[in-house]
Short mmCIF file of C-alpha atoms in Angstrom, two decimals:
data_model
loop_
_atom_site.label_atom_id
_atom_site.label_comp_id
_atom_site.label_asym_id
_atom_site.label_seq_id
_atom_site.Cartn_x
_atom_site.Cartn_y
_atom_site.Cartn_z
CA MET A 1 11.34 21.81 -13.20
CA PRO A 2 14.21 20.97 -10.81
CA CYS A 3 13.79 18.63 -7.86
CA PRO A 4 13.48 20.44 -4.49
CA SER A 5 16.58 21.31 -2.52
CA SER A 6 14.70 22.83 0.40
CA SER A 7 11.29 22.53 1.95
CA PRO A 8 8.74 24.73 3.70
CA PRO A 9 8.66 24.30 7.49
CA GLY A 10 6.51 21.43 8.68
CA LEU A 11 4.29 23.83 10.61
CA LEU A 12 3.23 25.48 7.38
CA ALA A 13 1.44 22.26 6.55
CA LEU A 14 -0.96 23.01 9.37
CA MET A 15 -2.04 26.08 7.54
CA ALA A 16 -3.15 24.23 4.48
CA PRO A 17 -6.70 23.45 5.05
CA GLY A 18 4.60 -17.77 2.09
CA LEU A 19 2.22 -19.26 -0.80
CA ALA A 20 3.27 -17.36 2.23
CA LEU A 21 1.21 -19.61 4.45
CA MET A 22 -0.14 -18.19 7.68
CA ALA A 23 1.03 -19.78 10.87
CA THR A 24 -1.06 -18.95 13.88
CA PHE A 25 -1.62 -19.09 17.66
CA SER A 26 -3.69 -16.87 20.08
CA LEU A 27 -3.39 -12.93 21.74
CA PRO A 28 -1.71 -9.56 23.54
CA SER A 29 -2.03 -6.42 25.67
CA GLN A 30 0.15 -3.48 25.93
CA ALA A 31 0.85 -0.50 28.10
CA GLY A 32 3.47 1.38 26.17
CA ASP A 33 6.30 3.28 27.81
CA ARG A 34 9.52 4.71 26.48
CA ARG A 35 11.42 1.47 26.84
CA ALA A 36 11.47 -1.36 24.40
CA LEU A 37 8.99 -4.08 25.23
CA PRO A 38 10.60 -6.85 27.27
CA VAL A 39 11.76 -9.92 25.45
CA GLU A 40 12.00 -12.04 28.60
CA LYS A 41 8.95 -13.98 29.75
CA PRO A 42 6.46 -11.74 31.60
CA PRO A 43 5.42 -12.90 35.08
CA GLY A 44 2.54 -15.33 35.00
CA VAL A 45 2.81 -16.05 31.27
CA LYS A 46 3.49 -19.64 30.29
CA GLY A 47 5.55 -19.89 27.12
CA ARG A 48 4.47 -23.43 26.31
CA THR A 49 4.47 -23.30 22.53
CA LEU A 50 7.51 -23.77 20.33
CA ILE A 51 7.05 -23.24 16.61
CA LEU A 52 9.31 -25.07 14.18
CA LEU A 53 9.70 -23.12 10.95
CA ASP A 54 11.22 -24.07 7.60
CA VAL A 55 11.00 -22.48 4.15
CA ASN A 56 10.94 -24.06 0.70
CA THR A 57 14.04 -22.52 -0.88
CA LYS A 58 13.97 -24.36 -4.20
CA SER A 59 11.45 -22.22 -6.11
CA PRO A 60 9.09 -19.30 -5.42
CA VAL A 61 5.35 -19.89 -5.30
CA ARG A 62 4.58 -16.38 -6.56
CA ILE A 63 6.50 -13.53 -8.15
CA ILE A 64 5.01 -10.07 -7.68
CA SER A 65 5.89 -6.69 -9.17
CA GLU A 66 9.01 -4.78 -8.11
CA ASN A 67 6.49 -1.96 -7.51
CA PHE A 68 4.29 -4.20 -5.35
CA LEU A 69 3.94 -1.66 -2.53
CA SER A 70 2.78 1.54 -4.23
CA LEU A 71 1.21 4.86 -3.22
CA GLN A 72 -1.83 7.02 -3.88
CA LEU A 73 -2.47 10.74 -3.77
CA ASP A 74 -6.06 11.95 -3.71
CA PRO A 75 -7.08 14.84 -6.02
CA SER A 76 -8.46 16.54 -2.91
CA ILE A 77 -4.94 17.92 -2.44
CA ILE A 78 -5.83 20.39 -5.21
CA HIS A 79 -9.11 21.36 -3.58
CA ASP A 80 -7.50 21.66 -0.14
CA GLY A 81 -4.49 23.67 -1.29
CA TRP A 82 -1.87 21.01 -0.60
CA LEU A 83 -0.42 20.74 -4.08
CA ASP A 84 2.30 23.36 -3.54
CA PHE A 85 3.71 21.32 -0.67
CA LEU A 86 4.73 18.57 -3.08
CA SER A 87 7.83 20.67 -3.72
CA SER A 88 8.90 20.01 -0.13
CA ARG A 89 12.30 18.36 0.08
CA ARG A 90 11.09 16.43 3.12
CA LEU A 91 8.12 14.92 1.26
CA VAL A 92 10.29 13.98 -1.70
CA THR A 93 12.76 12.28 0.67
CA LEU A 94 9.96 10.29 2.28
CA ALA A 95 8.45 9.27 -1.06
CA ARG A 96 11.84 8.38 -2.52
CA GLY A 97 12.38 6.00 0.40
CA LEU A 98 9.46 3.89 -0.91
CA ALA A 99 10.66 3.78 -4.53
CA PRO A 100 10.41 1.96 -6.86
CA ALA A 101 6.64 2.31 -6.82
CA PHE A 102 3.64 3.62 -8.70
CA LEU A 103 2.03 6.89 -7.64
CA ARG A 104 -1.69 6.75 -8.40
CA PHE A 105 -3.41 10.13 -8.60
CA ALA A 106 -7.05 9.26 -8.00
CA GLY A 107 -9.83 9.34 -5.44
CA LYS A 108 -13.33 10.62 -4.79
CA ARG A 109 -12.72 13.91 -6.63
CA THR A 110 -11.32 12.22 -9.75
CA ASP A 111 -14.64 12.37 -11.57
CA PHE A 112 -15.19 16.06 -10.82
CA LEU A 113 -11.83 17.41 -12.00
CA GLN A 114 -11.42 19.00 -15.40
CA PHE A 115 -8.19 19.95 -17.11
CA HIS A 116 -7.65 23.56 -18.14
CA ASN A 117 -4.56 24.20 -20.26
CA VAL A 118 -3.37 27.50 -18.80
CA LYS A 119 -0.49 28.12 -16.41
CA ASN A 120 -2.45 30.57 -14.26
CA PRO A 121 -6.24 30.05 -14.45
CA ALA A 122 -6.85 33.03 -12.18
CA LYS A 123 -5.57 35.37 -14.91
CA SER A 124 -7.30 33.72 -17.88
CA ARG A 125 -9.73 35.98 -19.68
CA GLY A 126 -13.37 35.41 -19.03
CA GLY A 127 -14.45 32.31 -17.18
CA PRO A 128 -14.58 31.63 -13.46
CA GLY A 129 -12.25 33.01 -10.85
CA PRO A 130 -9.36 31.29 -9.06
CA ASP A 131 -11.42 29.68 -6.29
CA TYR A 132 -13.51 27.79 -8.83
CA TYR A 133 -10.43 26.46 -10.57
CA LEU A 134 -8.76 25.41 -7.33
CA LYS A 135 -11.81 23.35 -6.43
CA ASN A 136 -12.71 21.90 -9.84
CA TYR A 137 -9.75 22.09 -12.19
CA GLU A 138 -6.45 20.33 -12.76
CA ASP A 139 -4.54 23.04 -14.63
CA ALA A 140 -1.24 22.72 -16.47
CA ARG A 141 0.68 24.10 -13.51
CA SER A 142 -0.88 21.52 -11.18
CA LEU A 143 -0.03 18.67 -13.51
CA ASP A 144 3.55 19.93 -13.79
CA LYS A 145 3.93 19.95 -10.00
CA LEU A 146 2.39 16.52 -9.64
CA TYR A 147 4.61 14.98 -12.30
CA ASN A 148 7.72 16.69 -10.94
CA PHE A 149 7.03 15.25 -7.48
CA ALA A 150 6.65 11.74 -8.89
CA ASP A 151 9.73 12.06 -11.09
CA CYS A 152 11.96 13.45 -8.33
CA SER A 153 10.76 10.70 -5.99
CA GLY A 154 11.46 7.87 -8.42
CA LEU A 155 7.76 7.02 -8.73
CA HIS A 156 5.81 6.22 -11.90
CA LEU A 157 2.67 8.35 -12.17
CA ILE A 158 -0.72 6.76 -12.88
CA PHE A 159 -3.34 9.41 -13.65
CA ALA A 160 -7.09 8.69 -13.41
CA LEU A 161 -9.15 10.70 -15.90
CA ASN A 162 -12.66 12.03 -15.25
CA ALA A 163 -15.18 9.40 -16.39
CA LEU A 164 -18.31 11.40 -15.55
CA ARG A 165 -18.13 13.79 -18.48
CA ARG A 166 -20.94 12.15 -20.42
CA ASN A 167 -22.69 12.63 -23.75
CA PRO A 168 -26.51 12.57 -23.93
CA ASN A 169 -26.40 8.86 -24.86
CA ASN A 170 -24.34 8.18 -21.68
CA SER A 171 -21.13 7.46 -23.61
CA TRP A 172 -17.92 9.04 -22.33
CA ASN A 173 -17.11 12.56 -23.54
CA SER A 174 -13.35 12.42 -24.08
CA SER A 175 -12.74 16.01 -25.22
CA ASN A 176 -11.30 17.24 -21.91
CA ALA A 177 -9.22 14.10 -21.47
CA LEU A 178 -7.78 14.58 -24.96
CA SER A 179 -6.67 18.08 -24.01
CA LEU A 180 -4.85 16.72 -20.95
CA LEU A 181 -3.27 13.89 -22.96
CA LYS A 182 -1.98 16.31 -25.61
CA TYR A 183 -0.50 18.63 -22.99
CA SER A 184 1.27 15.86 -21.06
CA ALA A 185 2.55 14.41 -24.36
CA SER A 186 3.96 17.81 -25.32
CA LYS A 187 5.92 17.71 -22.05
CA LYS A 188 6.96 14.08 -22.73
CA TYR A 189 5.56 13.00 -19.37
CA ASN A 190 5.82 9.23 -18.83
CA ILE A 191 2.37 8.45 -17.41
CA SER A 192 0.06 5.44 -17.23
CA TRP A 193 -3.70 5.96 -17.25
CA GLU A 194 -7.02 5.03 -15.68
CA LEU A 195 -10.59 6.18 -16.23
CA GLY A 196 -12.73 7.09 -13.26
CA ASN A 197 -12.84 5.92 -9.65
CA GLU A 198 -15.30 3.45 -8.11
CA PRO A 199 -17.82 3.50 -10.98
CA ASN A 200 -20.24 1.47 -8.86
CA ASN A 201 -20.85 4.65 -6.81
CA TYR A 202 -21.81 6.93 -9.71
CA ARG A 203 -25.55 6.71 -9.02
CA THR A 204 -24.93 7.89 -5.46
CA LEU A 205 -22.66 10.71 -6.66
CA ILE A 206 -24.71 12.13 -9.54
CA GLY A 207 -27.91 10.06 -9.72
CA ARG A 208 -26.74 8.45 -12.95
CA SER A 209 -25.20 5.01 -13.32
CA VAL A 210 -22.75 3.57 -15.84
CA ASN A 211 -23.03 -0.18 -16.37
CA GLY A 212 -20.08 -2.50 -16.93
CA SER A 213 -20.65 -2.85 -20.66
CA GLN A 214 -20.68 0.92 -21.22
CA LEU A 215 -17.64 1.37 -19.00
CA GLY A 216 -15.84 -1.24 -21.09
CA LYS A 217 -16.67 0.71 -24.25
CA ASP A 218 -15.34 3.86 -22.58
CA TYR A 219 -12.04 2.12 -21.84
CA ILE A 220 -11.77 0.96 -25.45
CA GLN A 221 -12.36 4.57 -26.49
CA LEU A 222 -9.58 5.72 -24.15
CA ARG A 223 -7.21 3.07 -25.50
CA SER A 224 -7.93 4.37 -29.03
CA LEU A 225 -7.12 7.92 -27.90
CA LEU A 226 -3.82 6.78 -26.40
CA GLN A 227 -2.86 5.00 -29.60
CA LEU A 228 -3.40 8.22 -31.57
CA ILE A 229 -0.79 10.02 -29.46
CA ARG A 230 2.73 8.76 -30.15
CA THR A 231 3.95 9.34 -26.59
CA TYR A 232 1.18 7.14 -25.19
CA SER A 233 0.65 4.61 -27.97
CA ARG A 234 2.11 1.94 -25.70
CA ALA A 235 1.12 3.43 -22.35
CA ASN A 236 -0.38 1.13 -19.74
CA LEU A 237 -4.08 1.37 -18.93
CA TYR A 238 -5.57 0.07 -15.67
CA GLY A 239 -9.14 -0.35 -14.44
CA PRO A 240 -12.02 -0.40 -13.69
CA ASN A 241 -11.16 0.34 -10.02
CA ILE A 242 -14.40 -0.98 -8.60
CA GLY A 243 -15.30 -0.95 -4.92
CA ARG A 244 -15.87 -3.89 -2.58
CA PRO A 245 -17.04 -6.86 -4.69
CA ARG A 246 -20.65 -7.17 -3.58
CA LYS A 247 -23.20 -8.68 -5.95
CA ASN A 248 -23.96 -5.51 -7.94
CA VAL A 249 -20.24 -4.70 -8.19
CA ILE A 250 -19.42 -8.19 -9.45
CA THR A 251 -22.13 -7.73 -12.10
CA LEU A 252 -20.48 -4.48 -13.18
CA LEU A 253 -17.06 -6.16 -13.31
CA GLU A 254 -18.40 -9.05 -15.39
CA GLY A 255 -19.92 -6.62 -17.90
CA PHE A 256 -16.66 -4.70 -18.07
CA MET A 257 -14.50 -7.82 -18.52
CA LYS A 258 -16.70 -9.12 -21.36
CA VAL A 259 -16.15 -5.93 -23.33
CA ALA A 260 -12.72 -4.61 -22.27
CA GLY A 261 -10.95 -7.34 -20.33
CA SER A 262 -8.22 -7.54 -22.96
CA THR A 263 -7.93 -3.74 -23.14
CA VAL A 264 -6.56 -3.13 -19.65
CA ASP A 265 -3.09 -4.17 -18.48
CA ALA A 266 -4.33 -5.00 -14.98
CA VAL A 267 -7.74 -5.30 -13.33
CA THR A 268 -8.14 -3.11 -10.25
CA TRP A 269 -10.39 -2.87 -7.20
CA GLN A 270 -10.47 -1.15 -3.79
CA HIS A 271 -10.82 -2.33 -0.20
CA TYR A 272 -11.30 -0.65 3.19
CA TYR A 273 -11.53 -2.86 6.26
CA ILE A 274 -13.71 -0.94 8.71
CA ASP A 275 -15.85 2.15 9.06
CA GLY A 276 -13.46 4.75 10.44
CA ARG A 277 -16.27 6.46 12.35
CA VAL A 278 -16.82 3.52 14.70
CA ALA A 279 -13.40 1.84 14.83
CA LYS A 280 -11.81 0.73 18.12
CA VAL A 281 -8.25 -0.35 18.78
CA THR A 282 -9.41 -3.91 19.44
CA ASP A 283 -10.76 -4.06 15.88
CA PHE A 284 -7.22 -4.07 14.54
CA LEU A 285 -6.46 -7.24 16.51
CA LYS A 286 -9.40 -9.30 15.23
CA THR A 287 -8.26 -12.14 13.01
CA ARG A 288 -11.71 -12.33 11.46
CA LEU A 289 -11.23 -8.77 10.20
CA LEU A 290 -7.76 -9.54 8.86
CA ASP A 291 -9.22 -12.42 6.86
CA THR A 292 -12.05 -10.47 5.16
CA LEU A 293 -9.71 -9.67 2.30
CA SER A 294 -9.27 -13.35 1.36
CA ASP A 295 -12.90 -13.70 0.26
CA GLN A 296 -12.66 -10.57 -1.87
CA ILE A 297 -9.54 -11.83 -3.60
CA ARG A 298 -11.30 -15.07 -4.52
CA LYS A 299 -14.32 -13.23 -5.94
CA ILE A 300 -12.18 -10.92 -8.10
CA GLN A 301 -9.93 -13.74 -9.28
CA LYS A 302 -12.93 -15.87 -10.27
CA VAL A 303 -14.31 -13.17 -12.58
CA VAL A 304 -10.96 -12.18 -14.05
CA ASN A 305 -9.88 -15.76 -14.73
CA THR A 306 -13.24 -16.48 -16.39
CA TYR A 307 -12.73 -13.81 -19.06
CA THR A 308 -8.97 -13.18 -19.21
CA PRO A 309 -7.05 -16.00 -17.51
CA GLY A 310 -3.68 -14.88 -16.20
CA LYS A 311 -4.52 -11.16 -16.30
CA LYS A 312 -2.73 -9.25 -13.53
CA ILE A 313 -4.84 -8.03 -10.62
CA TRP A 314 -4.12 -4.98 -8.48
CA LEU A 315 -5.64 -3.81 -5.23
CA GLU A 316 -5.83 -0.03 -5.51
CA GLY A 317 -6.94 2.40 -2.86
CA VAL A 318 -6.51 0.10 0.13
CA GLY A 319 -6.77 1.54 3.62
CA THR A 320 -7.44 0.33 7.13
CA THR A 321 -10.58 2.44 7.55
CA SER A 322 -13.05 4.34 5.41
CA ALA A 323 -14.50 7.81 6.07
CA GLY A 324 -11.04 9.35 6.38
CA GLY A 325 -10.00 7.17 9.32
CA MET A 326 -9.85 8.03 13.01
CA ASN A 327 -7.21 9.98 14.90
CA ASN A 328 -5.02 7.80 17.15
CA LEU A 329 -6.36 4.64 15.48
CA SER A 330 -5.91 4.38 11.71
CA ASP A 331 -2.72 6.46 12.01
CA SER A 332 -1.38 4.52 15.01
CA TYR A 333 0.88 1.53 15.57
CA ALA A 334 -2.17 -0.74 15.91
CA ALA A 335 -3.21 -0.12 12.30
CA GLY A 336 0.04 -1.70 11.17
CA PHE A 337 -1.28 -5.20 11.92
CA LEU A 338 -3.86 -4.81 9.17
CA TRP A 339 -1.40 -3.17 6.78
CA LEU A 340 1.38 -5.75 7.12
CA ASN A 341 -1.08 -8.64 6.93
CA THR A 342 -2.57 -7.06 3.79
CA LEU A 343 0.87 -7.02 2.17
CA GLY A 344 1.58 -10.62 3.12
CA LEU A 345 -1.82 -11.96 2.13
CA LEU A 346 -1.91 -10.18 -1.25
CA ALA A 347 1.60 -11.29 -2.17
CA SER A 348 0.84 -14.89 -1.21
CA GLN A 349 -2.28 -14.85 -3.40
CA GLY A 350 -0.45 -13.44 -6.41
CA ILE A 351 -1.94 -9.93 -6.42
CA ASP A 352 0.67 -8.04 -8.42
CA VAL A 353 0.45 -4.54 -6.90
CA VAL A 354 -1.17 -2.94 -3.84
CA VAL A 355 -1.67 0.84 -3.81
CA ARG A 356 -1.84 2.40 -0.35
CA HIS A 357 -4.37 5.18 0.17
CA SER A 358 -2.90 7.59 0.91
CA PHE A 359 0.66 8.87 1.01
CA LEU A 360 -0.36 12.35 2.17
CA ASP A 361 -3.87 13.63 2.66
CA HIS A 362 -6.41 14.99 5.06
CA GLY A 363 -7.88 12.51 7.50
CA HIS A 364 -5.94 9.75 9.27
CA ASN A 365 -5.38 6.94 6.76
CA HIS A 366 -2.13 8.24 5.36
CA LEU A 367 1.55 7.35 5.73
CA VAL A 368 2.72 10.92 6.40
CA ASP A 369 0.90 13.38 8.66
CA GLN A 370 0.03 17.01 8.00
CA ASN A 371 3.33 18.17 9.49
CA PHE A 372 5.17 15.86 7.06
CA ASN A 373 6.16 13.46 9.83
CA PRO A 374 6.20 9.74 8.99
CA LEU A 375 3.58 7.66 10.81
CA PRO A 376 3.98 4.03 11.97
CA ASP A 377 2.70 2.58 8.68
CA TYR A 378 5.35 4.59 6.83
CA TRP A 379 8.16 2.97 8.83
CA LEU A 380 6.54 -0.42 8.34
CA SER A 381 6.40 0.25 4.58
CA LEU A 382 10.01 1.43 4.54
CA LEU A 383 11.19 -1.77 6.23
CA TYR A 384 9.14 -3.80 3.77
CA LYS A 385 10.69 -2.00 0.82
CA ARG A 386 14.23 -2.39 2.16
CA LEU A 387 13.98 -6.06 3.08
CA ILE A 388 11.31 -7.78 0.95
CA GLY A 389 11.89 -8.93 -2.63
CA PRO A 390 9.26 -9.92 -5.23
CA LYS A 391 9.69 -13.70 -4.87
CA VAL A 392 7.26 -15.28 -2.41
CA LEU A 393 8.27 -18.51 -0.67
CA ALA A 394 6.20 -21.27 0.92
CA ILE A 395 6.73 -21.90 4.61
CA HIS A 396 6.30 -25.08 6.65
CA VAL A 397 5.29 -24.76 10.29
CA ALA A 398 4.74 -27.17 13.16
CA GLY A 399 3.85 -26.39 16.78
CA LEU A 400 4.89 -28.43 19.81
CA GLN A 401 3.17 -28.29 23.20
CA ARG A 402 3.76 -30.07 26.50
CA LYS A 403 0.15 -31.26 26.38
CA PRO A 404 -0.87 -31.37 22.72
CA ARG A 405 -4.47 -30.45 22.03
CA PRO A 406 -5.60 -31.22 18.48
CA GLY A 407 -6.70 -28.14 16.60
CA ARG A 408 -5.31 -25.79 19.23
CA VAL A 409 -1.66 -25.68 18.23
CA ILE A 410 -1.73 -23.50 15.15
CA ARG A 411 -4.25 -20.69 15.03
CA ASP A 412 -4.44 -17.40 13.20
CA LYS A 413 -2.92 -14.93 15.66
CA LEU A 414 0.66 -15.58 14.64
CA ARG A 415 1.16 -14.89 10.94
CA ILE A 416 4.38 -15.68 9.17
CA TYR A 417 5.32 -14.82 5.58
CA ALA A 418 8.55 -15.46 3.69
CA HIS A 419 10.19 -13.83 0.64
CA CYS A 420 13.59 -13.70 -0.94
CA THR A 421 15.44 -10.72 0.51
CA SER A 422 15.35 -7.63 -1.73
CA TYR A 423 18.06 -7.60 -4.38
CA HIS A 424 18.33 -3.85 -3.89
CA ASN A 425 19.59 -4.32 -0.32
CA HIS A 426 23.36 -4.62 -0.66
CA ASN A 427 23.80 -5.55 3.00
CA TYR A 428 22.73 -9.09 2.16
CA VAL A 429 24.03 -11.47 -0.49
CA ARG A 430 21.66 -13.08 -2.92
CA GLY A 431 20.20 -16.26 -1.57
CA SER A 432 19.15 -14.68 1.75
CA ILE A 433 15.56 -14.98 2.99
CA THR A 434 13.37 -12.51 4.88
CA LEU A 435 10.58 -13.57 7.22
CA TYR A 436 7.99 -11.11 8.47
CA ILE A 437 5.89 -11.98 11.47
CA ILE A 438 2.76 -10.56 13.10
CA ASN A 439 2.14 -11.62 16.70
CA LEU A 440 -1.40 -10.78 17.86
CA HIS A 441 -1.07 -12.87 21.02
CA ARG A 442 -0.86 -11.38 24.49
CA SER A 443 2.10 -13.63 25.11
CA ARG A 444 5.47 -14.00 23.48
CA LYS A 445 6.00 -16.81 20.97
CA LYS A 446 9.14 -18.79 20.27
CA ILE A 447 10.19 -19.87 16.80
CA LYS A 448 12.95 -22.36 16.08
CA LEU A 449 14.34 -22.24 12.55
CA ALA A 450 14.65 -25.71 11.05
CA GLY A 451 15.77 -27.40 7.86
CA THR A 452 17.58 -25.09 5.45
CA LEU A 453 17.32 -22.21 7.93
CA ARG A 454 18.91 -24.07 10.83
CA ASP A 455 22.08 -22.63 12.39
CA LYS A 456 22.09 -19.51 10.20
CA ILE A 457 22.88 -16.00 11.40
CA VAL A 458 19.71 -13.92 11.64
CA HIS A 459 19.23 -10.13 11.61
CA GLN A 460 16.24 -8.95 13.63
CA TYR A 461 14.18 -5.83 12.83
CA LEU A 462 11.63 -5.60 15.66
CA LEU A 463 9.11 -2.76 15.32
CA GLN A 464 7.30 -1.71 18.51
CA PRO A 465 5.32 1.34 19.68
CA TYR A 466 7.32 4.07 21.38
CA GLY A 467 6.05 6.19 24.24
CA LYS A 468 3.27 5.99 26.80
CA ASP A 469 0.41 5.59 24.29
CA GLY A 470 1.06 1.91 23.56
CA LEU A 471 -0.90 0.63 20.58
CA HIS A 472 -2.32 4.14 20.03
CA SER A 473 1.18 5.55 19.58
CA LYS A 474 2.13 7.44 16.43
CA LEU A 475 5.81 6.86 17.20
CA VAL A 476 7.71 3.61 16.77
CA GLN A 477 11.04 2.11 17.79
CA LEU A 478 13.22 -0.32 15.87
CA ASN A 479 15.08 -2.77 18.10
CA GLY A 480 14.58 -0.35 20.99
CA GLN A 481 15.69 2.81 19.14
CA PRO A 482 13.08 5.47 18.22
CA LEU A 483 12.73 6.10 14.48
CA ALA A 484 12.76 9.67 13.15
CA MET A 485 14.14 11.50 10.13
CA VAL A 486 17.72 12.75 10.56
CA ASP A 487 16.88 15.91 8.61
CA ASP A 488 14.62 16.86 5.69
CA GLY A 489 16.88 15.09 3.21
CA THR A 490 17.92 12.03 5.22
CA LEU A 491 16.10 8.95 6.46
CA PRO A 492 17.59 7.15 9.47
CA GLU A 493 19.70 4.05 9.12
CA LEU A 494 17.61 0.94 9.81
CA LYS A 495 19.99 -1.00 12.02
CA PRO A 496 19.35 -4.70 12.63
CA ARG A 497 20.04 -6.62 15.79
CA PRO A 498 22.25 -9.62 14.92
CA LEU A 499 21.22 -12.90 16.53
CA ARG A 500 23.69 -15.72 16.94
CA ALA A 501 23.37 -18.75 14.70
CA GLY A 502 20.84 -21.29 15.95
CA ARG A 503 19.20 -18.97 18.43
CA THR A 504 15.45 -19.35 19.00
CA LEU A 505 13.49 -16.33 17.80
CA VAL A 506 11.44 -14.80 20.61
CA ILE A 507 8.51 -12.76 19.29
CA PRO A 508 7.14 -10.26 21.86
CA PRO A 509 3.37 -9.88 22.23
CA LEU A 510 1.47 -7.51 19.93
CA THR A 511 4.41 -6.78 17.65
CA MET A 512 5.49 -6.83 14.01
CA SER A 513 8.98 -7.92 13.03
CA PHE A 514 11.25 -8.83 10.12
CA TYR A 515 14.02 -11.42 10.25
CA VAL A 516 16.66 -11.73 7.54
CA VAL A 517 18.16 -15.22 7.50
CA LYS A 518 21.60 -14.65 6.04
CA ASN A 519 23.60 -16.77 3.62
CA VAL A 520 20.96 -19.44 3.11
CA ASN A 521 22.06 -19.68 -0.52
CA ALA A 522 18.44 -20.38 -1.44
CA LEU A 523 18.16 -21.53 -5.03
CA ALA A 524 14.93 -19.55 -5.49
CA CYS A 525 16.70 -16.34 -4.45
CA ARG A 526 20.04 -16.49 -6.27
CA TYR A 527 18.85 -14.96 -9.52
CA ARG A 528 16.45 -12.15 -10.37
#
């Protein structure tokens, strides 16, 4: 199947139903207009704090996957009739901008989909009609479209199989999965695999639970199936994709790791920060909320390192809000604070991959809206992909005040992370360093680069809301210029603002920004 050369009009979519250490300080406000936010000091604001920043350039503290920032598609796109739109040239262009990455096909409907090996289920003899198949079946044609989208976008497909097909003794019934595996092998599709989605919720879904030990046995059974099929004898297998690590979920994970910890190539879990039904814009500015992920990471790492020390850990299905999100909140500029901090925190803690839920979907947690227009988190992700490499660097920060107050200099509202600049970005020579900074203060902050970063030329990529909606805006500007696709096949050029060597970095209130420090010749960043 060829990659798309044209796309349906966007309106048709409407018809389809450091250890990057954290440096910190305190607060912002914002009334957005169509001008870039001022860099000069606002009236009445005292810019008393100067932050001195240096980076350890000798060796990385973590090295994460080249596919660290990855994407998810929910199987609901089959139920909701969105699958045909994956042939859109515009969508492929947007997805390709975030490559290399994994594309995980999983979600709440994973454990209700069955594979039916016919090209047109509506015309198959006997059996249910087309509406039933659209809502409950992944047919051969659907799988072909899904794989073609991933392949044309430069993404590696991870497919989650239905784990709720059960035998009377509660073991996994693999017959339907085997049919799907044989079909995809006949097409020579390069796919990695999972089994199920959030197994801790099965009792809620069907009134029947699957404990960790049984789930581990099911994964061993799936691994055996893969080894019987030449195409997938060495395919990667990920799981168990548990939910938030509360006590009962940790018990499930422990049971799984005892039985199948060595069977999976990475251990996976999910995280959503807030209930999308009750979210407010101020929630996205709360440092306490940003830090909830740290405790979850520690809990998962403790279990994994107990049974399989050194096993890779992935955060799959991460989103700012649950329940589909909220319009003008989880799809707004404000949500980017949580998303960028998630990326920085996970990388600094050695989490190998984070899978964003969702690339395209119903609701308001996605990167691309229902008219195929990129939302603020898409542009944030694109900048991250273009500028951030897999090597994480430790930062050293000190704050100076006219009247020092112990314990009040560094807080958690200014967050700074550092990586080697992406090797794929040919605008920068190897040895360059990229900082990314979140300023949650209601005042600007000044950063003076010190040590190895002193007197180097810096390229600024300042991302701010565009338009009158301020933090609620779904539009963004880069260094004062609005970001939008040039056409369906072309993303805009992400132009930096060069800063003279030695200049103090001035971080506007309530903003996210990237700074490439050029020609540092950092030892940690010279080689891949």
